[in-house]
Short mmCIF file of C-alpha atoms in Angstrom, two decimals:
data_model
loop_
_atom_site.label_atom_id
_atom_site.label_comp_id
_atom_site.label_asym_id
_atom_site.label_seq_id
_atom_site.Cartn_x
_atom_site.Cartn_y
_atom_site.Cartn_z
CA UNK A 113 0.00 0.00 0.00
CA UNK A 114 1.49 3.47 -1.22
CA UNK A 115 2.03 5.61 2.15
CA UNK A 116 3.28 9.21 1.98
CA UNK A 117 3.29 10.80 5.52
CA UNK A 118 3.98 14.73 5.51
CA UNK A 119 5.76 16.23 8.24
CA UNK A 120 7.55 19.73 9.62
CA UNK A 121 4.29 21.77 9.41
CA UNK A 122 3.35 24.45 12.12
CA UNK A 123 3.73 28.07 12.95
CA UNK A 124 6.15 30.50 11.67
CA UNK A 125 6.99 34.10 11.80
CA UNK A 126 7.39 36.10 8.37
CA UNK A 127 10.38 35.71 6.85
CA UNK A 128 11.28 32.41 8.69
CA UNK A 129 11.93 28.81 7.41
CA UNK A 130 10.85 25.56 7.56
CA UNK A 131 11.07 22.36 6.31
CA UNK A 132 8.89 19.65 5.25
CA UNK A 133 9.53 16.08 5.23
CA UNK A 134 7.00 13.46 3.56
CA UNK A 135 8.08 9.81 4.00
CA UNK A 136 7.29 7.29 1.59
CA UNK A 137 6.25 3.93 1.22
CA UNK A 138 4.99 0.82 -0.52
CA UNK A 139 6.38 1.27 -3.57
CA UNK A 140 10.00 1.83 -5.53
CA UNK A 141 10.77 5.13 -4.50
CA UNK A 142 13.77 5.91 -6.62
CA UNK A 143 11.47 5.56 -9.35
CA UNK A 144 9.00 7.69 -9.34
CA UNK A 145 9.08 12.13 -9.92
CA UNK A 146 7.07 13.58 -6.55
CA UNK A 147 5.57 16.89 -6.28
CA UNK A 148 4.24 19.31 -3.77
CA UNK A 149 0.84 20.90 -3.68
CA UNK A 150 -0.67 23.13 -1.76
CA UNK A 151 -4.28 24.83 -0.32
CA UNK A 152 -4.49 27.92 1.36
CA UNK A 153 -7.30 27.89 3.76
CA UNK A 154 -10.76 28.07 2.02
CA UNK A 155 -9.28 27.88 -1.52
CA UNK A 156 -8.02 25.55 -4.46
CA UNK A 157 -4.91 23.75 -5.48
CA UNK A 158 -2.13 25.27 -6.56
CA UNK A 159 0.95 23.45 -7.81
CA UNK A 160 3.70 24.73 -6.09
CA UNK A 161 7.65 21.88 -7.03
CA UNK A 162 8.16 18.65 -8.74
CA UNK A 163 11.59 16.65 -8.81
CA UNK A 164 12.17 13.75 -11.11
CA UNK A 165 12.74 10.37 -9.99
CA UNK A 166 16.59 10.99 -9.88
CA UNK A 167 16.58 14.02 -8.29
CA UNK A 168 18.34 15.46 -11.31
CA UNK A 169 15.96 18.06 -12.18
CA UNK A 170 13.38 20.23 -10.37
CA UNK A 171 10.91 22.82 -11.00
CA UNK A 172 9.18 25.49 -9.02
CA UNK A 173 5.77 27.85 -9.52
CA UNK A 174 7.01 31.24 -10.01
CA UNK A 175 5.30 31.97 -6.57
CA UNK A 176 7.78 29.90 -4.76
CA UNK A 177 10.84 30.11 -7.20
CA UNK A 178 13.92 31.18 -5.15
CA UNK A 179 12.57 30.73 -1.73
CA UNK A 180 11.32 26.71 -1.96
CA UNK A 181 14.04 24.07 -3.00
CA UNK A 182 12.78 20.95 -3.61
CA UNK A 183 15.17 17.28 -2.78
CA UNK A 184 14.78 13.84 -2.08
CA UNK A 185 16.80 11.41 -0.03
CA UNK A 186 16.65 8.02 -2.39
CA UNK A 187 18.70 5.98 0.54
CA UNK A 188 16.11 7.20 2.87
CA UNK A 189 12.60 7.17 0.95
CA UNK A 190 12.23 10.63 1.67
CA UNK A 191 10.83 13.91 -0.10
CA UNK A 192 12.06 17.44 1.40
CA UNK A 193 10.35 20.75 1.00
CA UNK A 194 13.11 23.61 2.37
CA UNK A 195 11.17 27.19 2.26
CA UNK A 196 12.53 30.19 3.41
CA UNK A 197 11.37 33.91 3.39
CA UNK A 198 8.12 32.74 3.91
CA UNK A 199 4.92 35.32 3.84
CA UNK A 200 1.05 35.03 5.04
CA UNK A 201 0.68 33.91 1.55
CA UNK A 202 2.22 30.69 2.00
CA UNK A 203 -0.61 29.58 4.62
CA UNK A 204 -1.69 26.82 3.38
CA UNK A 205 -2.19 22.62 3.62
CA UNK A 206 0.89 21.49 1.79
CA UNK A 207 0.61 17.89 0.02
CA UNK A 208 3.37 15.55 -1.07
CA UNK A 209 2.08 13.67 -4.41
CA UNK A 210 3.29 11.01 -6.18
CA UNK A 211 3.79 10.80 -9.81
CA UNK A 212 3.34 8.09 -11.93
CA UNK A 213 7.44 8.17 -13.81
CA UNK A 214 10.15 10.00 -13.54
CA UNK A 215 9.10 13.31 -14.58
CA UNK A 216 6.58 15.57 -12.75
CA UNK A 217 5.11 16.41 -16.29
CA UNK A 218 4.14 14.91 -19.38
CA UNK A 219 2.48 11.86 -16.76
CA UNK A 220 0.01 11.71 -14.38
CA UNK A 221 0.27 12.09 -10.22
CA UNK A 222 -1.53 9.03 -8.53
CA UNK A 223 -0.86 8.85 -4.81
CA UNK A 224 -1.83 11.63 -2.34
CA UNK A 225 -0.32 12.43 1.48
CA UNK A 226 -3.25 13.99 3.77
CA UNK A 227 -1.03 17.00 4.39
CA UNK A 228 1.06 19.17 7.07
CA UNK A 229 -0.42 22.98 7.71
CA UNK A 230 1.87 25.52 7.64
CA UNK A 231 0.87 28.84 9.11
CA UNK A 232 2.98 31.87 8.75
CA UNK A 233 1.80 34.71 11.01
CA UNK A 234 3.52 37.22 13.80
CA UNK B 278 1.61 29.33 -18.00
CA UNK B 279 -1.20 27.08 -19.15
CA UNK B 280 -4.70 28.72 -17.69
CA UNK B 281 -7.46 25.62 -17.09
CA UNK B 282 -10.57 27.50 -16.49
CA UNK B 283 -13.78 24.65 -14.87
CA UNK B 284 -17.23 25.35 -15.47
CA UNK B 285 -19.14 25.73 -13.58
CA UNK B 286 -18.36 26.84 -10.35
CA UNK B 287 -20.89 24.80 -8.48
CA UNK B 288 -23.97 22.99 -9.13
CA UNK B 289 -26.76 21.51 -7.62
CA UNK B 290 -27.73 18.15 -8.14
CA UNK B 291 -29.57 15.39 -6.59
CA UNK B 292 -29.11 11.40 -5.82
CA UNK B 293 -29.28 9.40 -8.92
CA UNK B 294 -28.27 12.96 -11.63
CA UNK B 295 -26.14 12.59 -14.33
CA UNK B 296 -23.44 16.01 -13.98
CA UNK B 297 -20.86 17.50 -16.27
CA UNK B 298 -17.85 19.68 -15.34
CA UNK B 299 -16.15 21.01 -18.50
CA UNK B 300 -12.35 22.27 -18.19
CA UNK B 301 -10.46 24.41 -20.86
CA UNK B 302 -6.91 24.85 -21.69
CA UNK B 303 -6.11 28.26 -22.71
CA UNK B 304 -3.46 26.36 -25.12
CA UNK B 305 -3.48 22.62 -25.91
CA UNK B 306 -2.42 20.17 -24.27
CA UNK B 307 -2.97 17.08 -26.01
CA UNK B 308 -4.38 14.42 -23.30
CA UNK B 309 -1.90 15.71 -20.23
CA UNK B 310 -5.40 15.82 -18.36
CA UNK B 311 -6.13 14.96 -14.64
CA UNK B 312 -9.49 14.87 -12.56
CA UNK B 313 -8.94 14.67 -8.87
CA UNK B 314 -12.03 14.78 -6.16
CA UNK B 315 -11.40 16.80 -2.75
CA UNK B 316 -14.05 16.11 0.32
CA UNK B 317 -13.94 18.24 3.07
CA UNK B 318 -10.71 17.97 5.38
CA UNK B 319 -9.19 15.03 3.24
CA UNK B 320 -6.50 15.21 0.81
CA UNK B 321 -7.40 15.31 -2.57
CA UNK B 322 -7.83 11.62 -5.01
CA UNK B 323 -7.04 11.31 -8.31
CA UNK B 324 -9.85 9.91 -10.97
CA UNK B 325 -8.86 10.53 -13.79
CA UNK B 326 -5.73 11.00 -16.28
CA UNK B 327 -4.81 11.25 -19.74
CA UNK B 328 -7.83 12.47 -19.87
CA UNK B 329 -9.99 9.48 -20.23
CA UNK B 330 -8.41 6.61 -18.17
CA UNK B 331 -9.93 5.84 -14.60
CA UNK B 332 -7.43 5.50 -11.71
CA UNK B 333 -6.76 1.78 -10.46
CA UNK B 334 -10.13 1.38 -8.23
CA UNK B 335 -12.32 4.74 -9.28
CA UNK B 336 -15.60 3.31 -10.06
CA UNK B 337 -17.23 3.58 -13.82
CA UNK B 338 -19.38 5.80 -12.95
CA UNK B 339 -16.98 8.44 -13.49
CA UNK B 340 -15.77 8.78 -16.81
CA UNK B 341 -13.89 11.53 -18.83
CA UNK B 342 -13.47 12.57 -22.29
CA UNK B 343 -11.77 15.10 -24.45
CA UNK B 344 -8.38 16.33 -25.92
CA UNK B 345 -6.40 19.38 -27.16
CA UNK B 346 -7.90 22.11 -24.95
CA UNK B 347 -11.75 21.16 -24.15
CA UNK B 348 -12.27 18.07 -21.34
CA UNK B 349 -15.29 16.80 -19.24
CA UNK B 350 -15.85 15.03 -16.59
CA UNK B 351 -19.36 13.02 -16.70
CA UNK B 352 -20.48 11.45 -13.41
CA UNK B 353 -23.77 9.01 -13.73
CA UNK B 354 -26.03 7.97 -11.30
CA UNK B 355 -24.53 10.72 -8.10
CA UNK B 356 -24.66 9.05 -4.83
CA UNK B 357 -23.97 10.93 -1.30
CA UNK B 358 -20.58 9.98 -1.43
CA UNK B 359 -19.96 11.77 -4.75
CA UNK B 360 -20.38 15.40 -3.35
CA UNK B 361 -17.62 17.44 -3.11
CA UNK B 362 -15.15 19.47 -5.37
CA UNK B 363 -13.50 18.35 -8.65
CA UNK B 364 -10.50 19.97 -9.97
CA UNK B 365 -8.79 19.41 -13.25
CA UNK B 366 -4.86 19.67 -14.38
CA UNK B 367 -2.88 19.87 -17.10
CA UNK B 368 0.63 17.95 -16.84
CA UNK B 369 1.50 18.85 -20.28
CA UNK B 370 3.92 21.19 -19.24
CA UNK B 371 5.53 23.06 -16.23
CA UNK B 372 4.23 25.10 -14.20
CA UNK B 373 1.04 22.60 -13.93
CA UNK B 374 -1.27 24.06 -13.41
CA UNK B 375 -5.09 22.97 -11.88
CA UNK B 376 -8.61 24.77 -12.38
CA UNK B 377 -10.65 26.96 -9.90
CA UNK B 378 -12.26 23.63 -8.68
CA UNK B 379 -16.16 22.64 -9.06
CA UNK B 380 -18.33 21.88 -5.97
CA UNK B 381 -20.79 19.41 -6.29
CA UNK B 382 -23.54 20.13 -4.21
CA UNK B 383 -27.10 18.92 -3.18
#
């Protein structure tokens, strides 16, 4: 059974970091691109970083380009989510997807996390 | 960036409608197209990709159709389980992008 557990979430001050962990299991890790999504409180999804299977590449939302990195951890199953300078805008439910190869585009995500809030207020 | 635009919003419907959600591409993007439902509190679950293909375990009742930059997403027969809020996306390229959602209401 595919598990993907999100982590790291809570409160943070504008301007702070934090990072997010989602661990995975039940299937070949190392193969598959992941990808993180978000939901701000009350409103839709928004794509925010994808990272294929190898790690090799990654991509970012122009919202989160330069403040998010995306990385993985292929020895350890693991799916990171590093964001600094973060702003009110960045509340939000963030969601660690699998994809189904080893880019985040051109195919389809399958497997869902149920999510870590983040909050970023003073 | 690829725009998806749903339609509508939200609708009404009752046990045992037949509904459509539509979702355009403001450019095309061949078949790179994903349904996902979202109940309230959970994490969304994908239907639907390449447009057309049910995910391993989504029942028939949902079914979607449509390429290039015009999709829909047909569910027969609603049951109480099958309210909530659809979204589409487009994985055809990067950013991917999703629509303003659809919520399917009684």
């Amino acid at each position: 059974e595919v598990q993907l557990l999100e982590s790291g979430g809570g409160l943070v001050q504008p301007g702070g970091s934090l990072r997010l962990s989602c661990a995975a299991s039940g299937f070949t890790f190392n193969t598959y691109a992941m990808t993180w999504v978000r939901q701000a409180p009350g409103k839709g999804l928004e794509w925010i970083s994808g990272i294929t299977n190898s790690g090799g590449s990654t991509y970012y939302a122009g919202s989160v380009k330069g403040r998010f990195t995306i990385s993985r951890d292929n020895s350890k199953n693991t799916l990171y989510l590093q964001m600094n300078s973060l702003r009110a805008e960045d509340t939000a439910v963030y969601f660690c997807v699998k994809g189904a190869g080893t880019t985040p585009w051109r195919k389809e995500v399958d497997y869902w996390g149920q999510g870590t809030l983040v909050t970023v207020s003073s | 960036d690829i725009q998806m635009t749903q339609s509508p919003s939200s609708l009404s419907a009752s046990v045992g409608d037949r509904v459509t959600i539509t979702c355009r591409a403001s450019q095309g993007i061949n078949n790179y197209l994903g349904w996902f439902q979202q109940k309230p509190g959970k994490a969304p679950k994908s239907l639907i990709y390449a447009a057309s293909s049910l995910q391993s375990g989504v029942p028939s009742k949902f079914s979607g159709s449509g390429s290039g930059t015009d999709f829909t997403l047909t569910i027969d027969s609603l049951q109480p389980e099958d309210f909530a809020i659809y979204y589409c996306q487009q994985y055809s390229s990067v950013p991917l992008t999703f629509g303003g959602g659809t919520k399917v209401e009684i």
